[in-house]
Every structure is written in structure tokens, then in C-alpha cells.
mmCIF file of C-alpha atoms in Angstrom:
data_model
loop_
_atom_site.group_PDB
_atom_site.id
_atom_site.type_symbol
_atom_site.label_atom_id
_atom_site.label_comp_id
_atom_site.label_asym_id
_atom_site.label_seq_id
_atom_site.Cartn_x
_atom_site.Cartn_y
_atom_site.Cartn_z
ATOM 1 C CA MET A 127 77.152 20.741 -3.081
ATOM 2 C CA ARG A 128 75.942 18.020 -0.712
ATOM 3 C CA THR A 129 75.831 14.341 -1.578
ATOM 4 C CA LEU A 130 73.933 11.519 0.075
ATOM 5 C CA VAL A 131 74.859 7.890 -0.435
ATOM 6 C CA PHE A 132 72.112 5.567 0.719
ATOM 7 C CA ILE A 133 72.272 1.825 1.163
ATOM 8 C CA PRO A 134 69.045 -0.212 1.141
ATOM 9 C CA ALA A 135 69.573 -3.191 3.432
ATOM 10 C CA TRP A 136 67.410 -6.122 4.367
ATOM 11 C CA ASN A 137 68.981 -8.602 6.793
ATOM 12 C CA GLU A 138 72.516 -7.611 5.805
ATOM 13 C CA GLU A 139 74.178 -7.489 9.219
ATOM 14 C CA ALA A 140 77.069 -9.580 7.866
ATOM 15 C CA SER A 141 78.100 -7.117 5.176
ATOM 16 C CA VAL A 142 76.711 -3.693 6.052
ATOM 17 C CA ASP A 143 79.781 -2.667 8.103
ATOM 18 C CA ALA A 144 82.169 -3.378 5.257
ATOM 19 C CA VAL A 145 80.007 -1.502 2.752
ATOM 20 C CA ILE A 146 79.830 1.567 5.013
ATOM 21 C CA ALA A 147 83.604 1.498 5.477
ATOM 22 C CA ASP A 148 84.076 1.176 1.724
ATOM 23 C CA VAL A 149 81.836 4.195 1.025
ATOM 24 C CA ARG A 150 83.672 6.256 3.667
ATOM 25 C CA THR A 151 87.021 5.465 2.066
ATOM 26 C CA HIS A 152 86.083 6.297 -1.496
ATOM 27 C CA LEU A 153 83.420 8.977 -0.933
ATOM 28 C CA PRO A 154 84.601 10.837 2.178
ATOM 29 C CA GLU A 155 82.576 13.955 1.312
ATOM 30 C CA ALA A 156 79.220 12.138 1.186
ATOM 31 C CA ASP A 157 76.730 11.618 3.995
ATOM 32 C CA ILE A 158 75.647 8.003 4.416
ATOM 33 C CA LEU A 159 72.148 6.747 5.154
ATOM 34 C CA VAL A 160 71.286 3.088 5.602
ATOM 35 C CA VAL A 161 67.651 2.281 4.797
ATOM 36 C CA ASP A 162 66.807 -0.799 6.816
ATOM 37 C CA ASP A 163 63.871 -2.472 5.097
ATOM 38 C CA GLY A 164 62.384 -4.049 8.208
ATOM 39 C CA SER A 165 65.278 -6.401 8.921
ATOM 40 C CA ALA A 166 64.808 -9.140 11.483
ATOM 41 C CA ASP A 167 68.527 -9.122 12.317
ATOM 42 C CA SER A 168 70.742 -6.399 13.783
ATOM 43 C CA THR A 169 71.282 -4.423 10.562
ATOM 44 C CA THR A 170 70.027 -1.178 12.147
ATOM 45 C CA GLU A 171 72.178 -1.580 15.276
ATOM 46 C CA ARG A 172 75.286 -2.459 13.254
ATOM 47 C CA ALA A 173 74.854 0.560 11.010
ATOM 48 C CA GLN A 174 74.196 2.906 13.935
ATOM 49 C CA ALA A 175 77.257 1.552 15.699
ATOM 50 C CA ALA A 176 79.247 2.277 12.548
ATOM 51 C CA GLY A 177 78.198 5.900 13.027
ATOM 52 C CA VAL A 178 75.828 6.457 10.130
ATOM 53 C CA LEU A 179 72.181 7.537 10.101
ATOM 54 C CA VAL A 180 69.628 4.764 9.720
ATOM 55 C CA ALA A 181 66.084 5.049 8.383
ATOM 56 C CA THR A 182 64.356 1.940 9.661
ATOM 57 C CA LEU A 183 61.117 0.907 7.986
ATOM 58 C CA PRO A 184 58.785 -0.614 10.584
ATOM 59 C CA PHE A 185 58.188 -3.666 8.393
ATOM 60 C CA ASN A 186 59.567 -5.135 5.190
ATOM 61 C CA GLN A 187 58.214 -3.199 2.209
ATOM 62 C CA GLY A 188 60.402 -4.397 -0.635
ATOM 63 C CA LEU A 189 63.420 -2.927 -2.403
ATOM 64 C CA GLY A 190 61.409 -0.334 -4.322
ATOM 65 C CA ALA A 191 59.938 1.193 -1.174
ATOM 66 C CA ALA A 192 63.354 1.175 0.520
ATOM 67 C CA LEU A 193 64.960 2.984 -2.410
ATOM 68 C CA GLN A 194 62.120 5.479 -2.516
ATOM 69 C CA THR A 195 62.706 6.177 1.175
ATOM 70 C CA GLY A 196 66.291 7.106 0.300
ATOM 71 C CA TYR A 197 65.226 9.411 -2.526
ATOM 72 C CA LEU A 198 62.596 11.016 -0.309
ATOM 73 C CA TYR A 199 65.133 11.612 2.456
ATOM 74 C CA ALA A 200 67.648 13.111 0.038
ATOM 75 C CA LEU A 201 64.976 15.405 -1.397
ATOM 76 C CA ARG A 202 63.629 16.579 1.960
ATOM 77 C CA GLN A 203 67.092 17.160 3.477
ATOM 78 C CA GLY A 204 68.094 19.267 0.492
ATOM 79 C CA TYR A 205 70.870 17.136 -0.951
ATOM 80 C CA ASP A 206 72.047 18.106 -4.429
ATOM 81 C CA PHE A 207 73.060 14.601 -5.479
ATOM 82 C CA CYS A 208 72.438 11.110 -4.266
ATOM 83 C CA ALA A 209 73.643 7.608 -5.079
ATOM 84 C CA HIS A 210 72.730 4.168 -3.872
ATOM 85 C CA LEU A 211 74.410 0.791 -3.840
ATOM 86 C CA ASP A 212 73.538 -2.689 -2.572
ATOM 87 C CA ALA A 213 74.394 -3.679 0.978
ATOM 88 C CA ASP A 214 75.649 -7.169 0.102
ATOM 89 C CA GLY A 215 79.113 -6.063 -0.959
ATOM 90 C CA GLN A 216 78.644 -6.527 -4.705
ATOM 91 C CA HIS A 217 79.037 -2.852 -5.474
ATOM 92 C CA PRO A 218 82.464 -1.267 -4.896
ATOM 93 C CA ALA A 219 82.177 2.335 -3.665
ATOM 94 C CA SER A 220 85.017 3.345 -5.959
ATOM 95 C CA GLU A 221 82.705 2.573 -8.874
ATOM 96 C CA VAL A 222 79.871 4.578 -7.309
ATOM 97 C CA ALA A 223 82.234 7.556 -7.289
ATOM 98 C CA ARG A 224 82.484 7.175 -11.060
ATOM 99 C CA LEU A 225 78.682 7.484 -11.381
ATOM 100 C CA LEU A 226 78.526 10.512 -9.102
ATOM 101 C CA THR A 227 81.066 12.332 -11.256
ATOM 102 C CA GLU A 228 78.665 12.063 -14.197
ATOM 103 C CA VAL A 229 75.751 13.715 -12.383
ATOM 104 C CA ARG A 230 77.932 16.294 -10.653
ATOM 105 C CA GLU A 231 79.303 17.436 -13.985
ATOM 106 C CA ASP A 232 75.714 17.560 -15.267
ATOM 107 C CA ARG A 233 76.209 15.103 -18.083
ATOM 108 C CA ALA A 234 73.138 13.163 -16.972
ATOM 109 C CA ASP A 235 70.230 13.291 -14.503
ATOM 110 C CA LEU A 236 70.319 9.593 -13.690
ATOM 111 C CA VAL A 237 73.343 7.323 -14.078
ATOM 112 C CA ILE A 238 73.180 3.524 -13.958
ATOM 113 C CA GLY A 239 76.197 1.375 -13.182
ATOM 114 C CA SER A 240 76.249 -1.392 -15.775
ATOM 115 C CA ARG A 241 77.870 -4.778 -15.228
ATOM 116 C CA TYR A 242 77.541 -5.733 -18.852
ATOM 117 C CA ALA A 243 78.904 -2.738 -20.711
ATOM 118 C CA ALA A 244 82.563 -2.866 -21.738
ATOM 119 C CA GLN A 245 84.825 -2.974 -18.676
ATOM 120 C CA PRO A 246 86.609 0.257 -17.788
ATOM 121 C CA GLU A 247 90.098 0.736 -16.423
ATOM 122 C CA PRO A 248 90.002 0.897 -12.607
ATOM 123 C CA LEU A 249 90.405 4.357 -11.127
ATOM 124 C CA PRO A 250 93.973 4.914 -9.948
ATOM 125 C CA GLY A 251 94.494 3.402 -6.527
ATOM 126 C CA ALA A 252 90.924 2.134 -6.401
ATOM 127 C CA GLU A 253 91.147 -1.371 -7.790
ATOM 128 C CA PRO A 254 88.158 -3.192 -6.220
ATOM 129 C CA GLU A 255 89.221 -6.333 -4.448
ATOM 130 C CA GLY A 256 87.294 -9.554 -5.011
ATOM 131 C CA GLU A 257 86.114 -11.823 -7.762
ATOM 132 C CA ASP A 258 84.418 -10.242 -10.756
ATOM 133 C CA TYR A 259 80.697 -10.717 -11.087
ATOM 134 C CA GLU A 260 79.594 -13.480 -13.451
ATOM 135 C CA ALA A 261 75.925 -13.994 -14.341
ATOM 136 C CA THR A 262 74.368 -17.467 -14.369
ATOM 137 C CA TRP A 263 72.763 -18.691 -17.619
ATOM 138 C CA SER A 264 69.191 -18.410 -16.363
ATOM 139 C CA ARG A 265 69.855 -14.880 -15.284
ATOM 140 C CA ARG A 266 71.434 -14.061 -18.618
ATOM 141 C CA ILE A 267 68.235 -15.011 -20.451
ATOM 142 C CA GLY A 268 66.193 -12.697 -18.279
ATOM 143 C CA ILE A 269 68.713 -9.931 -18.691
ATOM 144 C CA ASN A 270 68.565 -10.167 -22.455
ATOM 145 C CA VAL A 271 64.772 -10.217 -22.552
ATOM 146 C CA PHE A 272 64.563 -7.081 -20.428
ATOM 147 C CA ARG A 273 67.348 -5.420 -22.344
ATOM 148 C CA PHE A 274 65.495 -5.993 -25.600
ATOM 149 C CA ILE A 275 62.064 -4.932 -24.364
ATOM 150 C CA LEU A 276 63.263 -1.884 -22.494
ATOM 151 C CA THR A 277 65.325 -0.749 -25.450
ATOM 152 C CA LEU A 278 62.193 -1.051 -27.606
ATOM 153 C CA ALA A 279 60.057 0.789 -25.071
ATOM 154 C CA THR A 280 62.464 3.656 -24.405
ATOM 155 C CA ARG A 281 64.296 3.813 -27.743
ATOM 156 C CA GLN A 282 67.475 4.018 -25.722
ATOM 157 C CA ARG A 283 70.000 1.222 -25.326
ATOM 158 C CA PHE A 284 70.357 -0.252 -21.856
ATOM 159 C CA THR A 285 72.633 -3.175 -21.049
ATOM 160 C CA ASP A 286 72.012 -3.579 -17.307
ATOM 161 C CA THR A 287 68.346 -2.952 -16.568
ATOM 162 C CA THR A 288 68.267 -4.311 -13.030
ATOM 163 C CA SER A 289 71.400 -2.675 -11.666
ATOM 164 C CA GLY A 290 71.006 -1.373 -8.122
ATOM 165 C CA MET A 291 73.949 1.000 -8.355
ATOM 166 C CA ARG A 292 72.780 4.444 -9.392
ATOM 167 C CA ALA A 293 73.485 8.124 -8.993
ATOM 168 C CA ALA A 294 70.976 10.941 -9.437
ATOM 169 C CA ASN A 295 70.341 14.661 -9.125
ATOM 170 C CA ARG A 296 67.378 16.546 -7.664
ATOM 171 C CA ARG A 297 65.174 16.239 -10.731
ATOM 172 C CA VAL A 298 65.302 12.460 -10.321
ATOM 173 C CA MET A 299 64.775 12.671 -6.547
ATOM 174 C CA LYS A 300 61.588 14.654 -7.138
ATOM 175 C CA LEU A 301 60.298 12.218 -9.733
ATOM 176 C CA PHE A 302 61.169 9.038 -7.835
ATOM 177 C CA SER A 303 59.943 10.188 -4.440
ATOM 178 C CA GLU A 304 56.486 10.641 -5.952
ATOM 179 C CA ASN A 305 56.363 7.835 -8.506
ATOM 180 C CA TYR A 306 58.231 4.656 -7.852
ATOM 181 C CA SER A 307 56.732 1.261 -8.405
ATOM 182 C CA PRO A 308 57.184 -0.845 -5.298
ATOM 183 C CA ASP A 309 57.040 -4.069 -7.284
ATOM 184 C CA PHE A 310 59.384 -3.475 -10.130
ATOM 185 C CA ALA A 311 61.576 -0.647 -9.063
ATOM 186 C CA GLU A 312 64.622 -0.996 -11.286
ATOM 187 C CA ILE A 313 63.037 -1.468 -14.669
ATOM 188 C CA GLU A 314 59.989 0.723 -14.362
ATOM 189 C CA SER A 315 62.009 3.590 -12.941
ATOM 190 C CA LEU A 316 64.256 3.601 -16.033
ATOM 191 C CA GLN A 317 61.251 3.672 -18.297
ATOM 192 C CA LEU A 318 59.681 6.420 -16.205
ATOM 193 C CA ALA A 319 62.796 8.593 -16.195
ATOM 194 C CA VAL A 320 63.247 8.342 -19.954
ATOM 195 C CA ARG A 321 59.592 9.119 -20.592
ATOM 196 C CA GLU A 322 59.747 12.174 -18.373
ATOM 197 C CA GLY A 323 62.531 13.489 -20.535
ATOM 198 C CA LEU A 324 65.378 13.009 -18.064
ATOM 199 C CA ARG A 325 68.852 12.222 -19.315
ATOM 200 C CA VAL A 326 69.583 8.635 -18.343
ATOM 201 C CA GLU A 327 73.067 7.305 -18.934
ATOM 202 C CA GLU A 328 74.805 4.001 -18.360
ATOM 203 C CA VAL A 329 78.348 3.870 -17.113
ATOM 204 C CA PRO A 330 80.282 0.586 -17.224
ATOM 205 C CA VAL A 331 81.346 -0.537 -13.755
ATOM 206 C CA ARG A 332 82.914 -3.547 -12.116
ATOM 207 C CA MET A 333 80.782 -5.507 -9.723
ATOM 208 C CA LEU A 334 81.941 -8.312 -7.476
ATOM 209 C CA GLU A 335 80.633 -11.752 -6.614
ATOM 210 C CA ARG A 336 78.464 -11.514 -3.526
ATOM 211 C CA THR A 337 80.365 -12.203 -0.343
ATOM 212 C CA GLY A 338 77.570 -13.937 1.543
ATOM 213 C CA GLY A 339 74.037 -15.217 0.963
ATOM 214 C CA SER A 340 72.598 -16.323 -2.352
ATOM 215 C CA SER A 341 70.416 -14.800 -5.027
ATOM 216 C CA PHE A 342 66.693 -15.209 -4.495
ATOM 217 C CA LEU A 343 66.196 -16.272 -8.101
ATOM 218 C CA THR A 344 65.264 -19.877 -8.871
ATOM 219 C CA PRO A 345 64.300 -20.805 -12.473
ATOM 220 C CA LEU A 346 60.583 -20.689 -11.669
ATOM 221 C CA ARG A 347 60.914 -17.373 -9.913
ATOM 222 C CA SER A 348 62.970 -16.064 -12.815
ATOM 223 C CA ALA A 349 60.181 -16.947 -15.215
ATOM 224 C CA PHE A 350 57.622 -15.200 -13.035
ATOM 225 C CA PHE A 351 59.983 -12.244 -12.639
ATOM 226 C CA ILE A 352 60.319 -11.933 -16.408
ATOM 227 C CA PHE A 353 56.578 -12.218 -16.957
ATOM 228 C CA LYS A 354 55.879 -9.559 -14.345
ATOM 229 C CA GLY A 355 58.522 -7.331 -15.864
ATOM 230 C CA LEU A 356 56.985 -7.600 -19.304
ATOM 231 C CA VAL A 357 53.551 -6.665 -17.977
ATOM 232 C CA VAL A 358 55.014 -3.708 -16.107
ATOM 233 C CA ILE A 359 56.821 -2.400 -19.183
ATOM 234 C CA LEU A 360 53.761 -2.893 -21.374
ATOM 235 C CA VAL A 361 51.484 -1.079 -18.945
ATOM 236 C CA GLY A 362 54.121 1.613 -18.514
ATOM 237 C CA LEU A 363 53.815 2.462 -22.194
ATOM 238 C CA PHE A 364 50.242 3.585 -21.642
ATOM 239 C CA LYS A 365 50.683 5.477 -18.399
ATOM 240 C CA PRO A 366 50.000 9.205 -18.545
ATOM 241 C CA ARG A 367 52.931 11.566 -18.402
ATOM 242 C CA HIS A 368 53.543 13.259 -15.093
ATOM 243 C CA ALA A 369 54.141 16.957 -14.737
ATOM 244 C CA GLU A 370 57.705 18.046 -15.466
ATOM 245 C CA ALA A 371 59.883 17.091 -12.521
ATOM 246 C CA GLU A 372 61.485 20.483 -12.022
ATOM 247 C CA MET B 205 3.800 0.945 -6.785
ATOM 248 C CA THR B 206 2.748 -2.505 -5.671
ATOM 249 C CA ALA B 207 -0.035 -2.508 -8.215
ATOM 250 C CA ALA B 208 2.387 -1.655 -10.979
ATOM 251 C CA LEU B 209 4.658 -4.515 -9.968
ATOM 252 C CA ALA B 210 1.802 -7.017 -9.647
ATOM 253 C CA PRO B 211 2.157 -8.388 -13.192
ATOM 254 C CA PHE B 212 5.814 -9.217 -12.485
ATOM 255 C CA ALA B 213 4.842 -11.139 -9.374
ATOM 256 C CA ALA B 214 2.216 -13.013 -11.351
ATOM 257 C CA GLN B 215 4.788 -14.338 -13.801
ATOM 258 C CA ALA B 216 6.339 -16.655 -11.241
ATOM 259 C CA ASP B 217 5.358 -19.728 -13.247
ATOM 260 C CA HIS B 218 7.148 -18.509 -16.389
ATOM 261 C CA VAL B 219 10.497 -18.237 -14.612
ATOM 262 C CA SER B 220 10.194 -21.637 -12.966
ATOM 263 C CA LEU B 221 10.563 -20.399 -9.389
ATOM 264 C CA THR B 222 8.475 -22.300 -6.869
ATOM 265 C CA ALA B 223 6.926 -20.524 -3.916
ATOM 266 C CA GLN B 224 9.350 -22.386 -1.693
ATOM 267 C CA THR B 225 12.406 -21.074 -3.559
ATOM 268 C CA ARG B 226 11.059 -17.546 -3.422
ATOM 269 C CA ILE B 227 10.463 -17.701 0.315
ATOM 270 C CA ILE B 228 13.942 -19.102 0.972
ATOM 271 C CA ALA B 229 15.543 -16.453 -1.259
ATOM 272 C CA ALA B 230 13.628 -13.661 0.449
ATOM 273 C CA ALA B 231 14.534 -14.969 3.900
ATOM 274 C CA LEU B 232 18.195 -15.210 2.927
ATOM 275 C CA ALA B 233 18.149 -11.670 1.541
ATOM 276 C CA ILE B 234 16.642 -10.298 4.742
ATOM 277 C CA LEU B 235 19.086 -12.276 6.908
ATOM 278 C CA PHE B 236 21.934 -10.991 4.779
ATOM 279 C CA MET B 237 20.887 -7.373 5.229
ATOM 280 C CA VAL B 238 20.428 -7.813 8.959
ATOM 281 C CA TRP B 239 23.917 -9.289 9.098
ATOM 282 C CA ILE B 240 25.329 -6.263 7.252
ATOM 283 C CA LEU B 241 23.528 -3.911 9.639
ATOM 284 C CA ASP B 242 24.935 -5.809 12.594
ATOM 285 C CA LEU B 243 28.470 -5.607 11.201
ATOM 286 C CA ILE B 244 28.113 -1.842 10.831
ATOM 287 C CA ARG B 245 26.635 -1.562 14.315
ATOM 288 C CA ARG B 246 29.635 -3.379 15.812
ATOM 289 C CA ASP B 247 32.135 -1.267 13.842
ATOM 290 C CA ARG B 248 33.340 -4.291 11.890
ATOM 291 C CA LEU B 249 32.294 -2.786 8.564
ATOM 292 C CA GLN B 250 32.496 0.832 7.512
ATOM 293 C CA GLU B 251 29.383 2.415 6.019
ATOM 294 C CA ARG B 252 31.132 3.395 2.815
ATOM 295 C CA TYR B 253 31.914 -0.254 2.057
ATOM 296 C CA SER B 254 28.456 -1.474 3.046
ATOM 297 C CA VAL B 255 26.352 0.315 0.434
ATOM 298 C CA VAL B 256 27.204 -2.117 -2.328
ATOM 299 C CA TRP B 257 26.238 -5.073 -0.155
ATOM 300 C CA PHE B 258 22.915 -3.487 0.728
ATOM 301 C CA VAL B 259 22.150 -2.988 -2.927
ATOM 302 C CA ALA B 260 22.972 -6.649 -3.522
ATOM 303 C CA GLY B 261 20.637 -7.677 -0.689
ATOM 304 C CA LEU B 262 17.820 -5.501 -2.005
ATOM 305 C CA ALA B 263 18.269 -6.905 -5.512
ATOM 306 C CA MET B 264 18.025 -10.408 -4.108
ATOM 307 C CA LEU B 265 14.845 -9.504 -2.269
ATOM 308 C CA ALA B 266 13.368 -7.887 -5.362
ATOM 309 C CA GLY B 267 14.156 -10.973 -7.411
ATOM 310 C CA ALA B 268 12.405 -13.190 -4.887
ATOM 311 C CA ALA B 269 9.338 -10.959 -4.559
ATOM 312 C CA PHE B 270 8.883 -10.190 -8.231
ATOM 313 C CA PRO B 271 10.219 -13.026 -10.393
ATOM 314 C CA GLY B 272 8.830 -11.191 -13.405
ATOM 315 C CA LEU B 273 11.695 -8.736 -13.023
ATOM 316 C CA LEU B 274 14.103 -11.602 -13.675
ATOM 317 C CA LYS B 275 12.196 -12.544 -16.798
ATOM 318 C CA LEU B 276 12.352 -8.937 -17.955
ATOM 319 C CA VAL B 277 16.104 -8.788 -17.414
ATOM 320 C CA ALA B 278 16.598 -12.101 -19.199
ATOM 321 C CA ASP B 279 14.590 -10.841 -22.148
ATOM 322 C CA VAL B 280 16.639 -7.654 -22.310
ATOM 323 C CA MET B 281 19.818 -9.749 -22.271
ATOM 324 C CA GLY B 282 18.405 -11.969 -24.983
ATOM 325 C CA VAL B 283 18.705 -15.041 -22.779
ATOM 326 C CA ARG B 284 15.911 -17.584 -22.944
ATOM 327 C CA ASP B 285 16.675 -19.250 -19.625
ATOM 328 C CA THR B 286 16.188 -16.906 -16.674
ATOM 329 C CA ASN B 287 18.512 -19.005 -14.519
ATOM 330 C CA VAL B 288 21.366 -18.364 -16.914
ATOM 331 C CA ALA B 289 20.621 -14.646 -16.769
ATOM 332 C CA LEU B 290 20.564 -14.753 -12.979
ATOM 333 C CA PHE B 291 23.896 -16.562 -12.738
ATOM 334 C CA SER B 292 25.549 -14.270 -15.280
ATOM 335 C CA ILE B 293 24.442 -11.179 -13.391
ATOM 336 C CA VAL B 294 25.621 -12.515 -10.052
ATOM 337 C CA LEU B 295 28.942 -13.594 -11.552
ATOM 338 C CA LEU B 296 29.563 -10.203 -13.110
ATOM 339 C CA LEU B 297 28.590 -8.453 -9.908
ATOM 340 C CA LEU B 298 31.066 -10.539 -7.892
ATOM 341 C CA LEU B 299 33.774 -9.953 -10.462
ATOM 342 C CA GLY B 300 33.206 -6.219 -10.238
ATOM 343 C CA LEU B 301 33.294 -6.352 -6.455
ATOM 344 C CA ALA B 302 36.538 -8.324 -6.421
ATOM 345 C CA LEU B 303 38.142 -5.795 -8.736
ATOM 346 C CA ASN B 304 36.848 -2.981 -6.580
ATOM 347 C CA PHE B 305 38.536 -4.558 -3.581
ATOM 348 C CA SER B 306 41.820 -4.913 -5.450
ATOM 349 C CA VAL B 307 41.690 -1.201 -6.233
ATOM 350 C CA ILE B 308 40.985 -0.335 -2.601
ATOM 351 C CA MET B 309 43.773 -2.698 -1.492
ATOM 352 C CA SER B 310 46.279 -1.106 -3.867
ATOM 353 C CA ARG B 311 45.435 2.345 -2.587
ATOM 354 C CA GLN B 312 45.814 1.240 0.995
ATOM 355 C CA ALA B 313 49.082 -0.580 0.265
ATOM 356 C CA ALA B 314 50.470 2.655 -1.195
ATOM 357 C CA GLN B 315 49.301 4.574 1.867
ATOM 358 C CA ILE B 316 50.866 2.049 4.229
ATOM 359 C CA THR B 317 54.167 2.204 2.347
ATOM 360 C CA ARG B 318 54.239 5.984 2.513
ATOM 361 C CA LEU B 319 53.415 5.883 6.206
ATOM 362 C CA ALA B 320 56.291 3.440 6.827
ATOM 363 C CA GLN B 321 58.644 5.645 4.820
ATOM 364 C CA GLU B 322 57.654 8.776 6.721
ATOM 365 C CA ARG B 323 58.251 6.931 9.977
ATOM 366 C CA ALA B 324 61.664 5.694 8.793
ATOM 367 C CA ILE B 325 62.727 9.195 7.755
ATOM 368 C CA GLU B 326 61.477 10.574 11.055
ATOM 369 C CA ARG B 327 63.630 8.020 12.896
ATOM 370 C CA ALA B 328 66.723 9.012 10.930
ATOM 371 C CA ARG B 329 66.068 12.697 11.698
ATOM 372 C CA GLU B 330 65.549 11.874 15.348
ATOM 373 C CA GLN B 331 68.864 10.040 15.398
ATOM 374 C CA ALA B 332 70.607 12.978 13.719
ATOM 375 C CA ALA B 333 69.111 15.456 16.207
ATOM 376 C CA ARG B 334 70.042 13.266 19.165
ATOM 377 C CA GLU B 335 73.615 12.818 17.993
ATOM 378 C CA GLU B 336 73.915 16.555 17.341
ATOM 379 C CA LEU B 337 72.659 17.304 20.841
ATOM 380 C CA GLU B 338 74.926 14.722 22.442
ATOM 381 C CA LYS B 339 77.886 16.208 20.622
ATOM 382 C CA ARG B 340 76.962 19.695 21.817
ATOM 383 C CA VAL B 341 76.519 18.856 25.493
ATOM 384 C CA GLY B 342 79.634 16.701 25.321
ATOM 385 C CA GLY B 343 78.509 13.778 27.426
ATOM 386 C CA GLU B 344 77.602 15.687 30.602
ATOM 387 C CA GLY B 345 73.921 15.827 29.737
ATOM 388 C CA GLU B 346 73.858 12.225 28.496
ATOM 389 C CA GLY B 347 71.110 11.198 30.907
ATOM 390 C CA SER B 348 68.732 14.039 30.106
ATOM 391 C CA VAL B 349 69.148 13.630 26.349
ATOM 392 C CA ARG B 350 67.649 10.173 26.195
ATOM 393 C CA GLU B 351 63.914 10.193 26.189
#
């Protein structure tokens, strides 16, 4: 059983080393792939120096396209399971291990790490170090809107619709490498997976405050983000079903 | 053909187009089509995207030559003023074209993304193969491994 952990990274030279080291410590059996989304800095060089494989997109294509690259690679190279986490240090690898357990034991096809579900006990000896993640008020509004709409659209309860920490099996790899919206990856992919009859599950995880950089969301952008998300979900309701993934 | 269209040409007065306007419109239409031809000739425009523009140019020419056609169209639309009919048609045509371009753009954006992804995956595989080879030759063939 082979596992790939991929890390989408865009200008993350400051944190990519630490994330790779973290994944190695907590998921020693997994292969690591960094997907460099056309970074202008030395993300690719840093990752290669750290001794992992790097898939470098020739120009910035957005998070959705970067994630799809990871799924496509995992599918083509014959991995049985894959997981991805952010490169900014918000996602502890010990928590990713928790998600992978769910797909490995075939309790779900796609597992989402949720910041907002009830907090779990840390795995023994794997207490993530750092300050716990706390959402700002403007972000919380957006989160609740999406939570509500997506729950309506999928008839399944989701608490963390935009989480970038996920684990998946081959059925999901097949689906996502063919159909993955470049604009609204996180939300539309959940809707897509549920509609295609895949078992999607949320697992509560701890996430940390970001170590460097700041969120790209300003209030105006948040409003636009929410509006775009609503349109995407609405349109998604009327999209035709794809052929069964397997 | 020309005889059949003659009555339409005769109705110029009814659609309030002066001879001057008609000549200018016809000249513009011809210039426009020559321009399109030139763009194709210089490989700046692909044939498959030029058809729609040719049709637009021909329609413009037809409107200038036979103003009666405009009157006919306006009547069919139930519009009393032919100018309003003309503007509505042009507006709708442009709207359709703009949408058509958005569709083409979306398709090409998806193709570009996939191309970038294939290239990225190829690079990762290349790196894996190179590292595998370097490991196997154990440093001695370092120079010959690099391309």
C-alpha cells in the first residue's frame, strides 16, 4: 500500500522545509511531492534540496490546479492513497496521519480535516507545537454561509468547507484528476464528491496559526469570495453526473 | 436575383437612409472584409474564427445595398423604427460574439492548465529518474548523467 503526501506551495520558501520535515517525522512511510505553483521565489530549489520530488508548474495556475496536479501524479504513479496539506505550516502532519488512517481502513473515500469540529485528544507523542488556529470574525461569517449552503446542497453536514487538509483513495484521485474546478477547488470538490456517491467524512483536527505571511482575504475580497462560492454551488446543483469513478 | 431584390432597394426612403449613409456603410463593410482577409493572410487570425466576422461584414453590405431588407426585419420584429431594429440586432450579435469568446477562452484556459500540469508531472518524473540513476552509478558517472 503506497501513500503520497503532496504539498501545494506558492512562494513558500520560508516554511516549506519545516513542513517537509514534519511530514517525514509523522508519516515516514509516505512519499512526498511538493507542487510548486509557479513560485517566483526558491520554493522548488528548497524542496529539492530537502530531498523530495517537486512538480513545478511553469506559471501560477491557482490552488485548484496545483491540487489537481497532485491528484493526477498520485493516480498516474499508482499510489493507493494520497493526502495533502498546506505549505504555510498551519497543518500539523500528525493530524494528516489521522485522516490517512480513515481512508486506509476504508471508512471513507475522502476525508477532510476540520478546524471547527469538536477538538480531539492529540495522538500520543504527537502534540502539535504552536498556537491554535483562531478565525477572524469576517472569516467566520463566510464560513457559516458556506457551511449552511453546502449542507443544503449535499444534505450532509460539513463544518469546515474550505479546509486544505485532506486524504483520499484512488476513486477520489480518478474523479478529481478529471474534474476539479480551478476557481473554487475546496467547496466544489466536496459537492462533486458527494454527488458522485463517494463517502466523504470530516475528521476534527487541530490547526495552527500561520507562522509567516498573512491571509489574502480582505473584507471586500471576502464578500466577492462568498458571492463566487454561492454561484459555484448553485451551478453545481445543475451539473450532469459524471460516470462512476471506479 | 437582383431583380427580385429590386423592390427592397427601392424602399430606401421608407427606412430614412440617405444615399450618402448607404455609400458610407457599404464602403465600411467592404473595408472591414478586406481587413479580415488581410488578417487571415498574415496569419493573425485563424480561418475558423473569421467566418463569423465575414458574415457580419456581408450583412452590413446587404443592409446598405438593400435597405428594404432592414424594413422587412423591423416589421418581422414588430418594431416601427428601423433604426431601433438595426441597433437591437447589432447589440445581440455582439453579445453573442462576446459569449462565444468567453466559451473559447474557458476551453483554452483548461487546456493551458492541463498542459502546465503535464509539464510539472514530467519534471517530477525526470527528477526521480535522475536521482535513481545518480544513486545507481554512485557519483562516478555524475558528469554524464546531467543533460
